[in-house]
PDB file of C-alpha atoms in Angstrom:
ATOM      1  CA  MET A   1       0.078   0.186   0.112  1.00  0.00           C
ATOM      2  CA  ILE A   2       0.801   3.362  -1.201  1.00  0.00           C
ATOM      3  CA  SER A   3       0.294   5.537   2.306  1.00  0.00           C
ATOM      4  CA  ILE A   4       0.906   9.391   2.349  1.00  0.00           C
ATOM      5  CA  GLN A   5       0.349  10.981   5.299  1.00  0.00           C
ATOM      6  CA  GLY A   6      -0.137  14.823   6.642  1.00  0.00           C
ATOM      7  CA  LEU A   7       1.852  15.551   3.168  1.00  0.00           C
ATOM      8  CA  SER A   8       2.265  19.314   2.387  1.00  0.00           C
ATOM      9  CA  VAL A   9       4.345  20.280  -0.802  1.00  0.00           C
ATOM     10  CA  VAL A  10       5.970  24.121  -0.669  1.00  0.00           C
ATOM     11  CA  PHE A  11       8.019  25.418  -3.828  1.00  0.00           C
ATOM     12  CA  ASP A  12      10.362  28.675  -3.352  1.00  0.00           C
ATOM     13  CA  ARG A  13       9.103  30.796  -6.388  1.00  0.00           C
ATOM     14  CA  ASP A  14      11.000  34.264  -7.165  1.00  0.00           C
ATOM     15  CA  GLY A  15      11.763  34.228  -3.158  1.00  0.00           C
ATOM     16  CA  GLN A  16       8.065  33.565  -2.464  1.00  0.00           C
ATOM     17  CA  LYS A  17       7.236  30.320  -0.177  1.00  0.00           C
ATOM     18  CA  ASN A  18       4.377  28.624  -2.660  1.00  0.00           C
ATOM     19  CA  THR A  19       2.194  25.966  -1.016  1.00  0.00           C
ATOM     20  CA  VAL A  20       1.089  23.442  -3.482  1.00  0.00           C
ATOM     21  CA  LEU A  21      -0.444  20.962  -1.523  1.00  0.00           C
ATOM     22  CA  GLU A  22      -1.153  20.730   1.902  1.00  0.00           C
ATOM     23  CA  ASN A  23      -1.791  18.458   4.732  1.00  0.00           C
ATOM     24  CA  MET A  24      -2.562  15.630   2.215  1.00  0.00           C
ATOM     25  CA  SER A  25      -3.662  12.038   3.591  1.00  0.00           C
ATOM     26  CA  LEU A  26      -4.427   8.895   1.300  1.00  0.00           C
ATOM     27  CA  ASP A  27      -3.907   5.380   1.285  1.00  0.00           C
ATOM     28  CA  ILE A  28      -3.638   3.356  -1.965  1.00  0.00           C
ATOM     29  CA  PRO A  29      -4.012  -0.385  -1.421  1.00  0.00           C
ATOM     30  CA  ALA A  30      -1.664  -2.262  -3.779  1.00  0.00           C
ATOM     31  CA  GLY A  31      -2.990  -3.209  -7.636  1.00  0.00           C
ATOM     32  CA  GLN A  32      -5.295  -0.293  -7.401  1.00  0.00           C
ATOM     33  CA  PHE A  33      -6.310   2.043 -10.466  1.00  0.00           C
ATOM     34  CA  LEU A  34      -6.543   5.432  -8.874  1.00  0.00           C
ATOM     35  CA  ALA A  35      -7.092   8.414 -10.906  1.00  0.00           C
ATOM     36  CA  ILE A  36      -6.365  11.909  -9.753  1.00  0.00           C
ATOM     37  CA  VAL A  37      -8.762  14.866 -11.520  1.00  0.00           C
ATOM     38  CA  GLY A  38      -8.664  18.371 -10.740  1.00  0.00           C
ATOM     39  CA  PRO A  39      -7.893  21.754 -12.450  1.00  0.00           C
ATOM     40  CA  SER A  40      -4.661  22.908 -13.737  1.00  0.00           C
ATOM     41  CA  GLY A  41      -2.580  23.767 -11.097  1.00  0.00           C
ATOM     42  CA  VAL A  42      -4.016  22.229  -8.250  1.00  0.00           C
ATOM     43  CA  GLY A  43      -1.008  19.951  -7.489  1.00  0.00           C
ATOM     44  CA  LYS A  44      -1.971  16.545  -9.609  1.00  0.00           C
ATOM     45  CA  SER A  45       1.689  16.400 -11.044  1.00  0.00           C
ATOM     46  CA  THR A  46       3.630  17.285  -8.340  1.00  0.00           C
ATOM     47  CA  LEU A  47       2.111  14.512  -6.368  1.00  0.00           C
ATOM     48  CA  LEU A  48       3.460  12.073  -8.789  1.00  0.00           C
ATOM     49  CA  ARG A  49       6.686  14.210  -8.850  1.00  0.00           C
ATOM     50  CA  VAL A  50       6.611  13.436  -5.092  1.00  0.00           C
ATOM     51  CA  LEU A  51       5.881   9.784  -5.164  1.00  0.00           C
ATOM     52  CA  ALA A  52       8.516   9.106  -7.854  1.00  0.00           C
ATOM     53  CA  GLY A  53      11.464  10.754  -5.725  1.00  0.00           C
ATOM     54  CA  LEU A  54      11.442  13.925  -8.190  1.00  0.00           C
ATOM     55  CA  ALA A  55      10.075  16.437  -5.662  1.00  0.00           C
ATOM     56  CA  LYS A  56      11.029  16.631  -1.548  1.00  0.00           C
ATOM     57  CA  PRO A  57       7.541  16.564   0.819  1.00  0.00           C
ATOM     58  CA  GLY A  58       7.823  19.614   2.724  1.00  0.00           C
ATOM     59  CA  ALA A  59       6.238  17.831   5.168  1.00  0.00           C
ATOM     60  CA  GLY A  60       4.105  14.660   6.355  1.00  0.00           C
ATOM     61  CA  ARG A  61       5.030  11.596   5.290  1.00  0.00           C
ATOM     62  CA  VAL A  62       5.135   9.447   2.160  1.00  0.00           C
ATOM     63  CA  LEU A  63       5.594   5.499   1.722  1.00  0.00           C
ATOM     64  CA  VAL A  64       6.316   4.020  -1.521  1.00  0.00           C
ATOM     65  CA  PRO A  65       6.673   0.150  -1.027  1.00  0.00           C
ATOM     66  CA  GLY A  66       7.811  -0.859  -4.297  1.00  0.00           C
ATOM     67  CA  SER A  67       9.496  -0.078  -7.678  1.00  0.00           C
ATOM     68  CA  VAL A  68       7.934   2.828  -9.656  1.00  0.00           C
ATOM     69  CA  ALA A  69       7.901   4.045 -13.401  1.00  0.00           C
ATOM     70  CA  LEU A  70       6.707   7.412 -14.662  1.00  0.00           C
ATOM     71  CA  VAL A  71       5.030   7.702 -17.781  1.00  0.00           C
ATOM     72  CA  PHE A  72       4.471  11.855 -18.991  1.00  0.00           C
ATOM     73  CA  GLN A  73       2.309  13.256 -21.118  1.00  0.00           C
ATOM     74  CA  ASP A  74       5.024  13.381 -23.829  1.00  0.00           C
ATOM     75  CA  ALA A  75       6.149  10.612 -24.999  1.00  0.00           C
ATOM     76  CA  ARG A  76       9.867  11.034 -25.014  1.00  0.00           C
ATOM     77  CA  LEU A  77      11.219   8.825 -27.262  1.00  0.00           C
ATOM     78  CA  LEU A  78      15.098   8.816 -28.224  1.00  0.00           C
ATOM     79  CA  PRO A  79      14.745   9.769 -31.936  1.00  0.00           C
ATOM     80  CA  TRP A  80      18.621   7.893 -32.855  1.00  0.00           C
ATOM     81  CA  ARG A  81      16.957   4.585 -31.509  1.00  0.00           C
ATOM     82  CA  ARG A  82      14.529   2.183 -33.015  1.00  0.00           C
ATOM     83  CA  VAL A  83      11.246   1.461 -31.274  1.00  0.00           C
ATOM     84  CA  ILE A  84      12.729  -2.127 -29.317  1.00  0.00           C
ATOM     85  CA  SER A  85      15.853   0.007 -28.535  1.00  0.00           C
ATOM     86  CA  ASN A  86      13.936   2.809 -26.884  1.00  0.00           C
ATOM     87  CA  VAL A  87      12.178   0.332 -24.792  1.00  0.00           C
ATOM     88  CA  ALA A  88      14.910  -1.530 -23.580  1.00  0.00           C
ATOM     89  CA  PHE A  89      16.555   1.976 -22.607  1.00  0.00           C
ATOM     90  CA  GLY A  90      15.944   1.494 -18.998  1.00  0.00           C
ATOM     91  CA  LEU A  91      16.991  -2.070 -18.630  1.00  0.00           C
ATOM     92  CA  GLU A  92      20.525  -1.108 -19.664  1.00  0.00           C
ATOM     93  CA  ARG A  93      21.543  -0.153 -15.979  1.00  0.00           C
ATOM     94  CA  LEU A  94      20.228  -3.743 -15.005  1.00  0.00           C
ATOM     95  CA  GLY A  95      23.355  -5.581 -15.877  1.00  0.00           C
ATOM     96  CA  LEU A  96      21.486  -7.872 -18.437  1.00  0.00           C
ATOM     97  CA  SER A  97      22.718  -9.089 -21.374  1.00  0.00           C
ATOM     98  CA  ARG A  98      21.934  -7.551 -24.964  1.00  0.00           C
ATOM     99  CA  ALA A  99      19.684 -10.541 -26.053  1.00  0.00           C
ATOM    100  CA  ASP A 100      17.748 -10.567 -22.462  1.00  0.00           C
ATOM    101  CA  ARG A 101      17.108  -6.841 -22.713  1.00  0.00           C
ATOM    102  CA  LEU A 102      15.646  -7.183 -26.326  1.00  0.00           C
ATOM    103  CA  GLY A 103      13.964  -9.907 -25.459  1.00  0.00           C
ATOM    104  CA  LYS A 104      12.298  -8.750 -22.705  1.00  0.00           C
ATOM    105  CA  ALA A 105      11.595  -5.043 -24.757  1.00  0.00           C
ATOM    106  CA  GLN A 106       9.895  -7.581 -27.408  1.00  0.00           C
ATOM    107  CA  ALA A 107       7.577  -9.326 -24.900  1.00  0.00           C
ATOM    108  CA  MET A 108       6.709  -5.616 -23.695  1.00  0.00           C
ATOM    109  CA  LEU A 109       6.066  -4.332 -27.226  1.00  0.00           C
ATOM    110  CA  ASP A 110       3.270  -7.558 -27.865  1.00  0.00           C
ATOM    111  CA  LEU A 111       2.056  -6.254 -24.577  1.00  0.00           C
ATOM    112  CA  VAL A 112       0.913  -3.384 -25.653  1.00  0.00           C
ATOM    113  CA  GLY A 113      -0.130  -4.559 -29.361  1.00  0.00           C
ATOM    114  CA  LEU A 114       2.811  -2.946 -31.289  1.00  0.00           C
ATOM    115  CA  GLY A 115       5.406  -6.356 -31.821  1.00  0.00           C
ATOM    116  CA  ALA A 116       5.123  -6.310 -35.049  1.00  0.00           C
ATOM    117  CA  LEU A 117       6.733  -2.599 -35.041  1.00  0.00           C
ATOM    118  CA  ALA A 118       9.808  -3.448 -33.346  1.00  0.00           C
ATOM    119  CA  GLN A 119      12.162  -2.198 -35.958  1.00  0.00           C
ATOM    120  CA  ARG A 120      10.385   0.985 -37.106  1.00  0.00           C
ATOM    121  CA  TRP A 121      12.111   4.492 -35.599  1.00  0.00           C
ATOM    122  CA  PRO A 122      10.107   6.861 -33.350  1.00  0.00           C
ATOM    123  CA  TYR A 123       9.487   9.324 -36.420  1.00  0.00           C
ATOM    124  CA  GLN A 124       7.660   6.791 -38.458  1.00  0.00           C
ATOM    125  CA  LEU A 125       5.019   6.058 -35.880  1.00  0.00           C
ATOM    126  CA  SER A 126       1.704   7.674 -34.868  1.00  0.00           C
ATOM    127  CA  GLY A 127       1.224  10.069 -31.099  1.00  0.00           C
ATOM    128  CA  GLY A 128      -1.006   6.673 -30.265  1.00  0.00           C
ATOM    129  CA  GLN A 129       1.852   4.371 -31.175  1.00  0.00           C
ATOM    130  CA  ARG A 130       4.309   6.580 -29.522  1.00  0.00           C
ATOM    131  CA  GLN A 131       2.574   6.922 -26.186  1.00  0.00           C
ATOM    132  CA  ARG A 132       2.081   2.919 -26.298  1.00  0.00           C
ATOM    133  CA  VAL A 133       5.850   2.672 -27.188  1.00  0.00           C
ATOM    134  CA  ALA A 134       6.388   5.002 -23.865  1.00  0.00           C
ATOM    135  CA  LEU A 135       4.193   2.562 -21.575  1.00  0.00           C
ATOM    136  CA  ALA A 136       6.186  -0.578 -23.150  1.00  0.00           C
ATOM    137  CA  ARG A 137       8.985   1.192 -21.855  1.00  0.00           C
ATOM    138  CA  ALA A 138       8.322   2.107 -18.437  1.00  0.00           C
ATOM    139  CA  LEU A 139       6.677  -1.892 -18.009  1.00  0.00           C
ATOM    140  CA  ALA A 140       9.752  -3.504 -19.039  1.00  0.00           C
ATOM    141  CA  VAL A 141      11.121  -2.512 -15.914  1.00  0.00           C
ATOM    142  CA  GLU A 142       8.803  -4.422 -13.836  1.00  0.00           C
ATOM    143  CA  PRO A 143       7.839  -1.832 -11.828  1.00  0.00           C
ATOM    144  CA  GLU A 144       5.129  -2.452  -9.210  1.00  0.00           C
ATOM    145  CA  ILE A 145       3.752   0.796  -9.588  1.00  0.00           C
ATOM    146  CA  LEU A 146       3.140   3.268 -12.686  1.00  0.00           C
ATOM    147  CA  LEU A 147       2.682   6.731 -12.358  1.00  0.00           C
ATOM    148  CA  MET A 148       1.104   8.257 -15.375  1.00  0.00           C
ATOM    149  CA  ASP A 149       0.718  12.391 -15.550  1.00  0.00           C
ATOM    150  CA  GLU A 150      -1.646  13.351 -18.427  1.00  0.00           C
ATOM    151  CA  PRO A 151      -0.554  10.621 -21.024  1.00  0.00           C
ATOM    152  CA  PHE A 152      -3.252  10.578 -23.246  1.00  0.00           C
ATOM    153  CA  SER A 153      -4.164  14.269 -23.047  1.00  0.00           C
ATOM    154  CA  ALA A 154      -2.413  14.931 -26.175  1.00  0.00           C
ATOM    155  CA  LEU A 155      -3.855  12.467 -28.822  1.00  0.00           C
ATOM    156  CA  ASP A 156      -6.652  12.916 -30.825  1.00  0.00           C
ATOM    157  CA  ALA A 157     -10.004  11.549 -29.613  1.00  0.00           C
ATOM    158  CA  VAL A 158      -9.786   8.155 -31.254  1.00  0.00           C
ATOM    159  CA  SER A 159      -6.674   7.479 -30.071  1.00  0.00           C
ATOM    160  CA  ARG A 160      -7.039   8.270 -26.484  1.00  0.00           C
ATOM    161  CA  GLU A 161     -10.426   6.144 -26.501  1.00  0.00           C
ATOM    162  CA  GLY A 162      -7.894   3.030 -27.905  1.00  0.00           C
ATOM    163  CA  LEU A 163      -5.374   3.675 -25.475  1.00  0.00           C
ATOM    164  CA  GLN A 164      -7.741   4.055 -22.626  1.00  0.00           C
ATOM    165  CA  ASP A 165      -9.115   0.345 -23.260  1.00  0.00           C
ATOM    166  CA  GLU A 166      -5.739  -0.873 -23.687  1.00  0.00           C
ATOM    167  CA  LEU A 167      -4.220   0.713 -20.439  1.00  0.00           C
ATOM    168  CA  VAL A 168      -7.591  -1.223 -18.391  1.00  0.00           C
ATOM    169  CA  ARG A 169      -6.635  -4.448 -20.597  1.00  0.00           C
ATOM    170  CA  ILE A 170      -2.851  -4.400 -19.200  1.00  0.00           C
ATOM    171  CA  TRP A 171      -3.872  -3.374 -15.814  1.00  0.00           C
ATOM    172  CA  GLN A 172      -6.044  -6.279 -15.299  1.00  0.00           C
ATOM    173  CA  ALA A 173      -2.934  -8.529 -17.195  1.00  0.00           C
ATOM    174  CA  THR A 174      -0.505  -7.509 -15.156  1.00  0.00           C
ATOM    175  CA  GLY A 175      -2.415  -6.493 -11.818  1.00  0.00           C
ATOM    176  CA  LYS A 176       0.154  -3.693 -11.378  1.00  0.00           C
ATOM    177  CA  THR A 177      -0.694  -0.347  -9.008  1.00  0.00           C
ATOM    178  CA  ILE A 178      -1.873   2.621 -11.231  1.00  0.00           C
ATOM    179  CA  LEU A 179      -1.771   6.272 -10.191  1.00  0.00           C
ATOM    180  CA  PHE A 180      -3.379   8.267 -13.446  1.00  0.00           C
ATOM    181  CA  VAL A 181      -3.872  11.621 -13.469  1.00  0.00           C
ATOM    182  CA  THR A 182      -5.757  13.713 -16.016  1.00  0.00           C
ATOM    183  CA  HIS A 183      -8.192  16.600 -15.449  1.00  0.00           C
ATOM    184  CA  ASP A 184     -11.257  14.934 -17.715  1.00  0.00           C
ATOM    185  CA  ILE A 185     -13.780  13.489 -15.753  1.00  0.00           C
ATOM    186  CA  ALA A 186     -15.044  11.099 -18.030  1.00  0.00           C
ATOM    187  CA  GLU A 187     -11.774   9.291 -19.303  1.00  0.00           C
ATOM    188  CA  ALA A 188     -11.221   8.836 -15.264  1.00  0.00           C
ATOM    189  CA  ALA A 189     -15.020   7.516 -14.904  1.00  0.00           C
ATOM    190  CA  HIS A 190     -13.916   5.374 -17.949  1.00  0.00           C
ATOM    191  CA  VAL A 191     -10.791   3.893 -16.864  1.00  0.00           C
ATOM    192  CA  ALA A 192      -9.902   3.835 -12.727  1.00  0.00           C
ATOM    193  CA  SER A 193     -11.804   1.424  -9.828  1.00  0.00           C
ATOM    194  CA  ARG A 194     -11.165   4.789  -7.751  1.00  0.00           C
ATOM    195  CA  ILE A 195     -11.036   8.494  -8.095  1.00  0.00           C
ATOM    196  CA  VAL A 196      -9.767  11.418  -5.994  1.00  0.00           C
ATOM    197  CA  MET A 197     -10.344  14.460  -7.127  1.00  0.00           C
ATOM    198  CA  LEU A 198      -7.895  17.693  -5.756  1.00  0.00           C
ATOM    199  CA  GLY A 199      -8.921  21.253  -5.219  1.00  0.00           C
ATOM    200  CA  GLY A 200      -8.455  24.520  -3.835  1.00  0.00           C
ATOM    201  CA  THR A 201      -5.515  26.476  -3.045  1.00  0.00           C
ATOM    202  CA  PRO A 202      -3.123  25.028  -1.475  1.00  0.00           C
ATOM    203  CA  GLY A 203      -4.553  21.641  -3.506  1.00  0.00           C
ATOM    204  CA  ARG A 204      -6.564  19.015  -1.428  1.00  0.00           C
ATOM    205  CA  ILE A 205      -8.484  16.129  -1.319  1.00  0.00           C
ATOM    206  CA  THR A 206     -12.179  17.165  -2.053  1.00  0.00           C
ATOM    207  CA  SER A 207     -13.654  13.861  -2.984  1.00  0.00           C
ATOM    208  CA  ASP A 208     -12.586  10.200  -2.964  1.00  0.00           C
ATOM    209  CA  ARG A 209     -14.736   7.933  -4.845  1.00  0.00           C
ATOM    210  CA  MET A 210     -14.859   4.462  -5.853  1.00  0.00           C
ATOM    211  CA  VAL A 211     -16.156   3.333  -9.233  1.00  0.00           C
ATOM    212  CA  GLY A 212     -18.840  -0.060  -8.541  1.00  0.00           C
ATOM    213  CA  GLU A 213     -19.391  -0.194 -12.635  1.00  0.00           C
ATOM    214  CA  ALA A 214     -16.977  -3.153 -13.351  1.00  0.00           C
ATOM    215  CA  HIS A 215     -14.652  -3.445 -16.956  1.00  0.00           C
ATOM    216  CA  PRO A 216     -15.053  -3.252 -19.801  1.00  0.00           C
ATOM    217  CA  ARG A 217     -17.464  -0.106 -19.047  1.00  0.00           C
ATOM    218  CA  VAL A 218     -19.882   0.835 -21.913  1.00  0.00           C
ATOM    219  CA  ARG A 219     -18.724   4.709 -23.027  1.00  0.00           C
ATOM    220  CA  ALA A 220     -21.265   7.282 -21.611  1.00  0.00           C
ATOM    221  CA  GLY A 221     -23.277   4.317 -20.582  1.00  0.00           C
ATOM    222  CA  GLN A 222     -25.779   5.002 -17.360  1.00  0.00           C
ATOM    223  CA  GLY A 223     -23.193   4.023 -14.709  1.00  0.00           C
ATOM    224  CA  SER A 224     -20.513   5.807 -16.253  1.00  0.00           C
ATOM    225  CA  ALA A 225     -22.452   8.855 -16.863  1.00  0.00           C
ATOM    226  CA  GLU A 226     -24.182   8.879 -13.507  1.00  0.00           C
ATOM    227  CA  LEU A 227     -20.312   9.094 -11.483  1.00  0.00           C
ATOM    228  CA  VAL A 228     -19.676  11.756 -13.941  1.00  0.00           C
ATOM    229  CA  ALA A 229     -22.453  13.791 -13.276  1.00  0.00           C
ATOM    230  CA  ARG A 230     -21.618  13.448  -8.913  1.00  0.00           C
ATOM    231  CA  LEU A 231     -17.998  14.092  -9.996  1.00  0.00           C
ATOM    232  CA  ARG A 232     -18.957  17.310 -11.938  1.00  0.00           C
ATOM    233  CA  ALA A 233     -21.373  18.329  -8.884  1.00  0.00           C
ATOM    234  CA  ASP A 234     -18.118  18.107  -6.684  1.00  0.00           C
ATOM    235  CA  PHE A 235     -15.967  20.367  -8.657  1.00  0.00           C
ATOM    236  CA  THR A 236     -19.460  22.701  -8.321  1.00  0.00           C
ATOM    237  CA  ASN A 237     -19.404  22.870  -4.873  1.00  0.00           C
ATOM    238  CA  GLU A 238     -15.726  24.058  -4.601  1.00  0.00           C
ATOM    239  CA  ASP A 239     -14.970  27.227  -5.416  1.00  0.00           C
ATOM    240  CA  PHE A 240     -13.126  26.423  -8.561  1.00  0.00           C
ATOM    241  CA  SER A 241     -14.073  25.319 -11.709  1.00  0.00           C
ATOM    242  CA  ILE A 242     -12.946  22.772 -14.587  1.00  0.00           C
TER     243      ILE A 242
END
């Protein structure tokens, strides 16, 4: 279980102290698919950076019992490496043989449905395919926890919906703990088993809801539509809008 107790994060900007998150407490059981939603600037990405060890808490305690991989909005592929070499990149520090690295990278490409594109260059891929490669690269190092920072927000609607369904399939196949940041309430309702909403300044938890509807879910189905309506009502009750 990921345990966050009394977390506060303060940044120093132009000599001024800016509190981004304040007194946040949250427990996330192993294997849960948690979506974190909220308006821009509320601290969603900051929370992921703290969990990934890229930002330091100003106060509180954060326990992340397991290895972590982070997937960004931008795929950040290395243009001088072929697809399979991009996926294998994170394995190079583990002391594996080249054959083992490439074998594991190929297995992850197969998992995300891109096994046949292993020898292509990044420029030969669509945006959705590049994000699949980024996901395969994160999975290749076998993290117990997958942190995803608005990974599909820059994609067209068709690619985005396809990747949402693909991510749910991979989550069900691997049982990994996933923290998925998005500003899209409908996206959160479609993929997650639990949705936490952040709001306010500094950011805080304003809503914490379990999603009872089983996967696969029907887009805009009654269960999802009702959940989206409840979450939008949560936003309406706050002093901000999305």
